[in-house]
């Protein structure tokens, strides 16, 4: 009986351990080396993989829906910022695209309920659309609010900071 319980416990532990996911930082999802960029290879190294990440919501989810000619007329979206590092720099933002497969899949309406400042955990599939890395949540249950946070204060910048200097 003890051997059977031990085998059952080890089997359950193995199943739970195998399905556990490591949290990947947004910077790691987004990072592409300079040499890859020089060779026009800009896909995330996580492209096509199911991952879990954590980020702070930048804007309210109900404000951005991408129009579509597919069966689903609107697709909700929100951007999140990496919280794993506090310094400024590139590769810190990620779009959460509120459809299950990046195309005409089921809408993940929970994205529309997110509010700027919330800290969220998202489990989804890393994809790419027109050169932008996106994360497609598996379903509504794969978007979890960890804390409400505070509304971020925007910075004011000049237009020249957004343009390439020629």
Coordinates of C-alpha atoms in Angstrom, one line a residue:
X1 CA 0.0 0.0 0.0
X2 CA 2.8 2.4 0.9
X3 CA 4.5 1.7 -2.5
X4 CA 1.2 2.5 -4.3
X5 CA 0.8 5.7 -2.5
X6 CA 4.4 6.7 -3.1
X7 CA 3.9 5.9 -6.8
X8 CA 0.7 7.9 -7.0
X9 CA 2.4 10.8 -5.2
X10 CA 5.4 10.8 -7.5
X11 CA 3.1 10.5 -10.6
X12 CA 1.0 13.5 -9.4
X13 CA 4.2 15.5 -8.7
X14 CA 5.5 14.7 -12.1
X15 CA 2.3 15.8 -13.8
X16 CA 2.2 19.1 -11.8
X17 CA 5.9 19.7 -12.4
X18 CA 5.7 19.1 -16.1
X19 CA 2.8 21.5 -16.6
X20 CA 4.3 24.3 -14.4
X21 CA 5.6 27.1 -16.5
X22 CA 8.6 29.3 -15.9
X23 CA 7.9 33.1 -16.1
X24 CA 9.7 34.7 -18.9
X25 CA 10.5 38.4 -18.8
X26 CA 9.1 40.7 -21.5
X27 CA 12.7 41.7 -22.2
X28 CA 13.7 38.1 -22.9
X29 CA 10.6 37.6 -25.1
X30 CA 11.4 40.7 -27.1
X31 CA 15.2 40.6 -27.3
X32 CA 16.8 40.1 -30.6
X33 CA 20.6 40.3 -31.0
X34 CA 22.2 43.0 -33.1
X35 CA 23.7 40.4 -35.4
X36 CA 20.2 38.8 -35.9
X37 CA 18.7 42.2 -36.7
X38 CA 21.5 42.9 -39.1
X39 CA 20.6 39.7 -40.9
X40 CA 16.9 40.7 -41.0
X41 CA 16.1 38.0 -38.5
X42 CA 13.7 39.7 -36.1
X43 CA 11.5 36.9 -34.7
X44 CA 11.5 36.4 -31.0
X45 CA 13.4 33.3 -29.9
X46 CA 10.1 32.3 -28.2
X47 CA 8.0 32.6 -31.4
X48 CA 5.4 29.8 -31.4
X49 CA 6.0 28.8 -27.8
X50 CA 3.5 28.9 -24.9
X51 CA 5.0 31.1 -22.1
X52 CA 4.0 32.9 -19.0
X53 CA 4.9 36.6 -18.4
X54 CA 4.1 39.4 -16.0
X55 CA 3.8 43.1 -16.9
X56 CA 2.2 46.3 -15.9
X57 CA -0.8 47.5 -18.1
X58 CA 0.0 50.7 -19.9
X59 CA -3.5 51.7 -21.1
X60 CA -7.0 50.6 -20.5
X61 CA -8.0 47.5 -22.4
X62 CA -11.3 48.8 -23.7
X63 CA -9.6 51.6 -25.7
X64 CA -7.8 49.5 -28.3
X65 CA -9.6 47.1 -30.5
X66 CA -8.2 46.2 -33.9
X67 CA -10.7 46.0 -36.7
X68 CA -10.8 42.9 -38.7
X69 CA -12.4 41.6 -41.8
X70 CA -12.6 38.1 -40.3
X71 CA -15.4 36.4 -38.6
X72 CA -14.6 38.3 -35.4
X73 CA -15.1 42.0 -36.2
X74 CA -13.0 43.3 -33.3
X75 CA -10.0 42.0 -31.5
X76 CA -9.1 43.5 -28.1
X77 CA -5.6 44.5 -27.2
X78 CA -3.5 46.0 -24.5
X79 CA 0.2 46.8 -24.0
X80 CA 2.2 45.8 -20.9
X81 CA 5.6 46.8 -19.7
X82 CA 8.3 44.6 -18.2
X83 CA 8.5 44.8 -14.4
X84 CA 11.5 42.4 -14.1
X85 CA 13.9 45.3 -14.7
X86 CA 13.6 48.9 -13.6
X87 CA 16.1 50.6 -15.9
X88 CA 15.1 52.3 -19.1
X89 CA 15.9 50.6 -22.4
X90 CA 14.6 48.6 -25.3
X91 CA 12.6 45.4 -25.5
X92 CA 10.5 46.3 -22.4
X93 CA 7.0 46.4 -24.0
X94 CA 4.7 43.7 -25.4
X95 CA 1.3 43.7 -27.0
X96 CA -1.3 41.3 -25.6
X97 CA -3.5 40.6 -28.5
X98 CA -6.9 39.4 -27.3
X99 CA -7.5 36.5 -29.6
X100 CA -6.5 32.9 -29.0
X101 CA -4.5 32.3 -32.2
X102 CA -3.5 35.6 -33.7
X103 CA -6.1 35.4 -36.4
X104 CA -9.8 34.8 -36.4
X105 CA -9.8 32.7 -33.2
X106 CA -11.9 33.2 -30.1
X107 CA -11.8 36.7 -28.5
X108 CA -10.2 36.9 -25.0
X109 CA -12.6 39.6 -23.7
X110 CA -10.8 39.7 -20.3
X111 CA -8.2 41.9 -22.1
X112 CA -10.9 44.6 -22.4
X113 CA -11.3 44.6 -18.6
X114 CA -7.7 45.5 -17.9
X115 CA -7.0 49.0 -16.6
X116 CA -3.8 51.0 -16.7
X117 CA -1.5 50.3 -13.7
X118 CA -2.7 46.7 -13.2
X119 CA 0.0 44.1 -12.7
X120 CA -1.0 41.1 -14.8
X121 CA 0.2 37.6 -15.5
X122 CA -0.6 36.2 -19.0
X123 CA -0.1 32.7 -20.3
X124 CA -0.1 32.7 -24.1
X125 CA 1.5 31.8 -27.4
X126 CA 4.2 34.2 -28.7
X127 CA 3.5 35.2 -32.3
X128 CA 4.3 37.9 -34.8
X129 CA 2.3 40.2 -37.0
X130 CA 3.9 42.6 -39.4
X131 CA 7.2 42.6 -37.5
X132 CA 5.6 43.1 -34.1
X133 CA 6.0 40.4 -31.4
X134 CA 2.6 39.7 -29.8
X135 CA 1.3 37.4 -27.1
X136 CA -2.0 35.6 -27.7
X137 CA -3.6 34.5 -24.4
X138 CA -4.8 30.9 -24.4
X139 CA -8.2 31.8 -23.1
X140 CA -9.9 34.2 -20.6
X141 CA -8.6 32.1 -17.7
X142 CA -5.0 32.7 -18.8
X143 CA -5.1 36.5 -18.0
X144 CA -4.8 37.0 -14.2
X145 CA -4.8 40.4 -12.4
X146 CA -2.1 40.2 -9.7
X147 CA -2.6 43.7 -8.3
X148 CA -4.4 46.8 -9.2
X149 CA -1.4 49.1 -8.9
X150 CA -1.6 52.8 -9.7
X151 CA -2.3 54.6 -12.9
X152 CA 1.0 55.4 -14.6
X153 CA 1.9 59.1 -15.2
X154 CA 2.8 59.7 -18.8
X155 CA 6.0 61.6 -19.8
X156 CA 5.9 64.5 -22.3
X157 CA 8.5 64.3 -25.0
X158 CA 9.2 66.2 -28.2
X159 CA 8.5 64.9 -31.6
X160 CA 12.1 64.7 -32.6
X161 CA 12.6 61.9 -30.1
X162 CA 10.3 59.7 -32.1
X163 CA 11.9 60.2 -35.5
X164 CA 15.2 58.9 -36.8
X165 CA 17.9 61.6 -37.1
X166 CA 18.9 62.1 -40.7

